[in-house]
Tab-separated table of C-alpha atoms in Angstrom:
chain	number	residue	atom	x	y	z
N	1	MET	CA	100.197	-65.340	-191.615
N	2	HIS	CA	96.893	-66.063	-193.402
N	3	LEU	CA	94.604	-68.876	-192.295
N	4	ASN	CA	93.407	-69.625	-195.855
N	5	GLY	CA	95.067	-73.114	-196.554
N	6	ALA	CA	96.395	-73.592	-193.161
N	7	VAL	CA	96.641	-76.576	-191.174
N	8	VAL	CA	95.708	-76.058	-187.687
N	9	PHE	CA	96.177	-77.890	-184.305
N	10	VAL	CA	94.164	-76.601	-181.143
N	11	THR	CA	94.905	-78.004	-177.879
N	12	GLY	CA	91.653	-78.320	-175.523
N	13	GLY	CA	89.528	-77.889	-178.541
N	14	ASN	CA	86.479	-79.916	-177.561
N	15	ARG	CA	84.607	-76.856	-176.406
N	16	GLY	CA	84.678	-73.401	-175.249
N	17	LEU	CA	87.379	-71.157	-176.778
N	18	GLY	CA	89.348	-74.119	-178.412
N	19	LEU	CA	86.426	-74.964	-180.382
N	20	ALA	CA	85.595	-71.440	-181.175
N	21	PHE	CA	89.196	-71.200	-182.543
N	22	ALA	CA	88.554	-74.500	-184.764
N	23	LYS	CA	85.525	-73.343	-186.239
N	24	GLU	CA	86.804	-69.810	-186.793
N	25	ALA	CA	89.988	-71.254	-188.670
N	26	LEU	CA	87.535	-73.327	-190.899
N	27	LYS	CA	85.704	-70.075	-191.533
N	28	ARG	CA	88.762	-68.278	-192.829
N	29	GLY	CA	89.955	-71.136	-195.077
N	30	ALA	CA	91.961	-73.411	-193.181
N	31	SER	CA	92.677	-76.768	-195.108
N	32	LYS	CA	92.629	-78.817	-192.192
N	33	VAL	CA	91.849	-78.476	-188.515
N	34	TYR	CA	92.820	-80.981	-185.563
N	35	VAL	CA	91.699	-80.570	-182.050
N	36	GLY	CA	93.747	-82.205	-179.115
N	37	VAL	CA	91.155	-83.813	-176.830
N	38	ARG	CA	91.395	-86.582	-173.958
N	39	GLN	CA	88.672	-88.613	-175.539
N	40	PRO	CA	88.354	-88.446	-179.281
N	41	LYS	CA	85.468	-90.873	-179.550
N	42	ASN	CA	83.284	-88.268	-177.748
N	43	PHE	CA	84.163	-85.432	-179.973
N	44	ASN	CA	81.951	-85.307	-183.361
N	45	VAL	CA	82.002	-82.083	-185.090
N	46	GLU	CA	81.735	-81.703	-188.946
N	47	ASN	CA	85.210	-81.169	-190.755
N	48	ILE	CA	87.300	-81.066	-187.438
N	49	GLN	CA	89.566	-83.943	-186.847
N	50	ALA	CA	90.043	-85.167	-183.101
N	51	VAL	CA	93.440	-86.273	-181.997
N	52	GLU	CA	94.041	-88.095	-178.588
N	53	LEU	CA	96.083	-85.474	-176.343
N	54	ASP	CA	96.748	-84.903	-172.625
N	55	VAL	CA	99.256	-82.003	-172.535
N	56	THR	CA	100.320	-83.307	-169.126
N	57	ASP	CA	101.727	-86.405	-170.446
N	58	PRO	CA	104.905	-86.382	-172.620
N	59	GLU	CA	103.981	-89.463	-174.724
N	60	SER	CA	100.540	-88.364	-175.632
N	61	VAL	CA	102.035	-85.044	-176.872
N	62	GLN	CA	104.709	-86.733	-178.634
N	63	ARG	CA	102.280	-88.884	-180.379
N	64	ALA	CA	99.989	-86.346	-181.427
N	65	ALA	CA	102.788	-84.091	-182.894
N	66	ALA	CA	104.163	-87.120	-184.897
N	67	ALA	CA	100.532	-87.947	-186.241
N	68	CYS	CA	100.125	-84.210	-187.480
N	69	GLY	CA	103.267	-83.532	-189.536
N	70	ASP	CA	101.388	-80.987	-191.668
N	71	VAL	CA	100.524	-78.431	-189.026
N	72	ASN	CA	101.628	-74.787	-189.631
N	73	LEU	CA	99.513	-73.144	-186.703
N	74	LEU	CA	99.430	-74.305	-183.277
N	75	VAL	CA	97.027	-73.092	-180.888
N	76	ASN	CA	98.184	-73.644	-177.118
N	77	ASN	CA	94.414	-73.406	-175.535
N	78	ALA	CA	94.240	-76.164	-173.043
N	79	GLY	CA	94.042	-74.737	-169.618
N	80	ILE	CA	92.580	-75.290	-166.235
N	81	ALA	CA	91.496	-73.119	-163.237
N	82	LEU	CA	91.146	-73.711	-159.632
N	83	LEU	CA	90.025	-71.332	-156.802
N	84	SER	CA	91.900	-71.137	-153.618
N	85	ASP	CA	91.872	-69.092	-150.439
N	86	GLY	CA	94.581	-66.880	-151.785
N	87	ALA	CA	98.448	-66.641	-151.113
N	88	LEU	CA	98.126	-67.944	-147.785
N	89	ASP	CA	96.194	-71.171	-148.567
N	90	PRO	CA	98.007	-74.168	-147.212
N	91	GLY	CA	97.079	-75.921	-150.262
N	92	LEU	CA	98.452	-73.449	-152.850
N	93	ILE	CA	101.579	-75.415	-153.589
N	94	ASP	CA	99.626	-78.739	-154.366
N	95	GLN	CA	97.244	-76.675	-156.342
N	96	SER	CA	99.862	-74.779	-158.269
N	97	GLU	CA	101.523	-77.984	-159.118
N	98	ARG	CA	98.298	-79.410	-160.761
N	99	ILE	CA	97.722	-75.915	-162.498
N	100	PHE	CA	101.180	-75.452	-163.784
N	101	ALA	CA	101.302	-79.091	-165.288
N	102	THR	CA	98.630	-77.921	-167.861
N	103	ASN	CA	98.935	-74.279	-168.148
N	104	TYR	CA	102.656	-73.918	-168.135
N	105	TYR	CA	104.419	-77.070	-168.565
N	106	GLY	CA	101.820	-78.250	-171.185
N	107	VAL	CA	102.381	-75.301	-173.383
N	108	VAL	CA	106.085	-75.721	-173.306
N	109	ARG	CA	105.890	-79.370	-173.845
N	110	THR	CA	103.412	-79.118	-176.831
N	111	THR	CA	105.305	-76.233	-178.484
N	112	GLN	CA	108.603	-78.082	-178.277
N	113	ALA	CA	107.180	-80.987	-179.732
N	114	PHE	CA	105.776	-79.350	-182.748
N	115	ALA	CA	108.624	-77.038	-183.062
N	116	ASP	CA	110.242	-78.906	-185.868
N	117	THR	CA	107.143	-79.408	-187.781
N	118	LEU	CA	106.321	-75.700	-187.705
N	119	GLY	CA	109.542	-74.835	-188.824
N	120	LYS	CA	109.410	-77.286	-191.709
N	121	ASN	CA	106.131	-75.779	-192.475
N	122	ALA	CA	106.799	-72.207	-192.241
N	123	PRO	CA	105.448	-69.751	-192.668
N	124	SER	CA	103.774	-70.732	-189.499
N	125	ALA	CA	102.682	-69.323	-186.091
N	126	ILE	CA	101.839	-70.206	-182.636
N	127	VAL	CA	98.964	-68.738	-180.687
N	128	ASN	CA	99.253	-68.908	-176.695
N	129	VAL	CA	96.093	-68.246	-174.818
N	130	LEU	CA	96.985	-66.183	-171.840
N	131	SER	CA	94.741	-64.027	-169.693
N	132	ASP	CA	94.244	-60.813	-167.929
N	133	ALA	CA	95.646	-62.537	-164.728
N	134	THR	CA	99.148	-62.450	-166.525
N	135	TRP	CA	99.203	-58.952	-164.950
N	136	VAL	CA	96.571	-59.099	-162.042
N	137	SER	CA	96.528	-61.760	-159.522
N	138	ALA	CA	93.335	-62.078	-157.699
N	139	PRO	CA	93.861	-63.898	-154.428
N	140	MET	CA	91.171	-66.556	-155.156
N	141	LEU	CA	93.178	-67.110	-158.537
N	142	ALA	CA	96.618	-67.041	-157.157
N	143	ALA	CA	97.865	-70.248	-158.476
N	144	TYR	CA	96.034	-69.565	-161.809
N	145	ALA	CA	97.618	-66.179	-162.324
N	146	ALA	CA	101.135	-67.303	-161.633
N	147	SER	CA	100.751	-70.062	-164.303
N	148	LYS	CA	99.679	-67.458	-166.786
N	149	HIS	CA	102.384	-65.117	-165.865
N	150	ALA	CA	104.881	-68.030	-166.501
N	151	ALA	CA	103.303	-68.815	-169.788
N	152	TRP	CA	103.625	-65.012	-170.854
N	153	SER	CA	107.110	-65.052	-169.975
N	154	PHE	CA	107.671	-68.326	-172.121
N	155	THR	CA	105.736	-66.717	-174.974
N	156	ASN	CA	107.916	-63.552	-174.998
N	157	SER	CA	111.098	-65.733	-175.070
N	158	LEU	CA	109.711	-68.122	-177.636
N	159	ARG	CA	108.977	-65.291	-180.053
N	160	LEU	CA	112.506	-64.228	-179.973
N	161	GLN	CA	113.735	-67.619	-180.611
N	162	THR	CA	111.396	-68.556	-183.380
N	163	LYS	CA	110.970	-65.637	-185.581
N	164	PRO	CA	114.107	-66.187	-187.558
N	165	ARG	CA	112.815	-69.752	-188.388
N	166	GLY	CA	109.576	-68.389	-189.748
N	167	ILE	CA	107.411	-68.891	-186.851
N	168	GLU	CA	105.419	-66.159	-185.564
N	169	VAL	CA	104.251	-66.137	-182.008
N	170	LEU	CA	101.041	-64.465	-180.890
N	171	GLY	CA	100.010	-63.841	-177.086
N	172	LEU	CA	96.296	-63.668	-176.432
N	173	HIS	CA	95.165	-62.036	-173.179
N	174	VAL	CA	91.408	-62.148	-172.207
N	175	GLY	CA	89.363	-61.807	-168.995
N	176	PHE	CA	86.425	-64.309	-168.277
N	177	LEU	CA	85.053	-66.015	-171.083
N	178	ASP	CA	81.361	-67.248	-171.407
N	179	THR	CA	82.351	-71.002	-171.078
N	180	ASP	CA	81.533	-73.976	-168.942
N	181	MET	CA	84.670	-73.025	-166.724
N	182	THR	CA	82.960	-69.809	-165.685
N	183	ALA	CA	79.366	-71.112	-165.686
N	184	GLY	CA	79.307	-70.194	-161.659
N	185	VAL	CA	81.034	-66.847	-161.903
N	186	ASP	CA	78.802	-63.741	-162.030
N	187	VAL	CA	81.152	-61.424	-163.820
N	188	PRO	CA	81.209	-59.731	-167.385
N	189	LYS	CA	82.220	-62.260	-169.907
N	190	SER	CA	83.345	-62.396	-173.387
N	191	ASP	CA	82.001	-64.546	-176.204
N	192	PRO	CA	84.576	-67.396	-177.009
N	193	ASN	CA	83.612	-66.934	-180.785
N	194	ASP	CA	84.447	-63.233	-180.706
N	195	VAL	CA	87.662	-63.819	-179.020
N	196	ALA	CA	88.811	-66.394	-181.428
N	197	ALA	CA	87.983	-64.077	-184.206
N	198	ALA	CA	89.796	-61.063	-182.622
N	199	ALA	CA	92.951	-63.313	-182.057
N	200	LEU	CA	92.966	-64.852	-185.709
N	201	SER	CA	92.330	-61.346	-187.206
N	202	ALA	CA	95.300	-60.130	-185.082
N	203	LEU	CA	97.500	-62.966	-186.442
N	204	GLU	CA	96.723	-62.264	-190.029
N	205	GLN	CA	97.772	-58.694	-189.477
N	206	GLY	CA	100.902	-59.930	-188.087
N	207	SER	CA	100.497	-58.866	-184.420
N	208	TYR	CA	102.565	-59.884	-181.704
N	209	GLU	CA	99.845	-59.550	-178.907
N	210	VAL	CA	96.003	-59.041	-178.702
N	211	LEU	CA	93.831	-57.811	-175.881
N	212	ALA	CA	90.697	-59.182	-176.467
N	213	ASP	CA	88.286	-57.126	-174.321
N	214	ALA	CA	88.265	-53.477	-172.733
N	215	GLY	CA	89.092	-54.785	-169.274
N	216	THR	CA	92.229	-56.335	-170.337
N	217	GLU	CA	93.120	-53.157	-172.278
N	218	LYS	CA	92.637	-51.228	-169.343
N	219	ILE	CA	94.886	-53.339	-167.141
N	220	LYS	CA	97.609	-53.379	-169.730
N	221	ALA	CA	97.692	-49.572	-170.103
N	222	SER	CA	97.927	-49.055	-166.253
N	223	LEU	CA	100.995	-51.241	-165.963
N	224	SER	CA	103.556	-48.001	-166.257
N	225	SER	CA	101.316	-45.889	-164.239
N	226	ASP	CA	101.580	-44.701	-160.648
N	227	SER	CA	98.550	-46.923	-159.968
N	228	PRO	CA	99.080	-49.987	-161.842
N	229	ALA	CA	96.291	-52.465	-161.723
N	230	TYR	CA	98.300	-55.321	-160.189
N	231	ILE	CA	98.709	-53.013	-156.952
N	232	HIS	CA	95.354	-51.539	-157.253
N	233	PRO	CA	92.972	-53.920	-159.152
N	234	ASP	CA	89.440	-53.103	-159.958
N	235	LEU	CA	88.382	-56.628	-159.452
N	236	PRO	CA	84.841	-57.473	-160.434
N	237	PHE	CA	84.422	-60.103	-157.675
């Protein structure tokens, strides 16, 4: 799929990677870019149209999809991350429910709401923002990693179902990004602008998956080895 002339909808597009996706799409010739945000009145970026959206609220998602019937590229970027004391944390179930509401159910809900529009406007595409945590679950990110693994599974199932309808699906895996969400974490981070550019280049080249940094490439390459990263992780923290 080519971005020139595309109509793009980015969830969680008010800052960070989501905003980087929106701006990169414009650079590549998108004719219109929507960003789904909770407070549209607080968003003011030239040539980008804010749409009220809370991916955890079914009615909000349906309203956004109904208002944007010209979309042919959906970027499921909205996500949250919370730290815990690991797999034995007594609060892990409550935390998992909060994280899954956005990172998994939000992706499913938004994708389903836009599916008919994307089919009608095909050729079209969906980009799901995943993580290197899809394959390596640090104890402090146990709930977050589980949500991204679930989203990866959904992405792979979705791709098989939508391909005959002219809807491509790209999974983006990346480690820590230099955004507000990771401001207090002292680890190597990728520039969200570079990641958005890499993802959209991969989409235009017809790829199904993009590994946006060297660490993620290393993790993926280890999965079938005798010492996979999910058993022997080289964690930076």
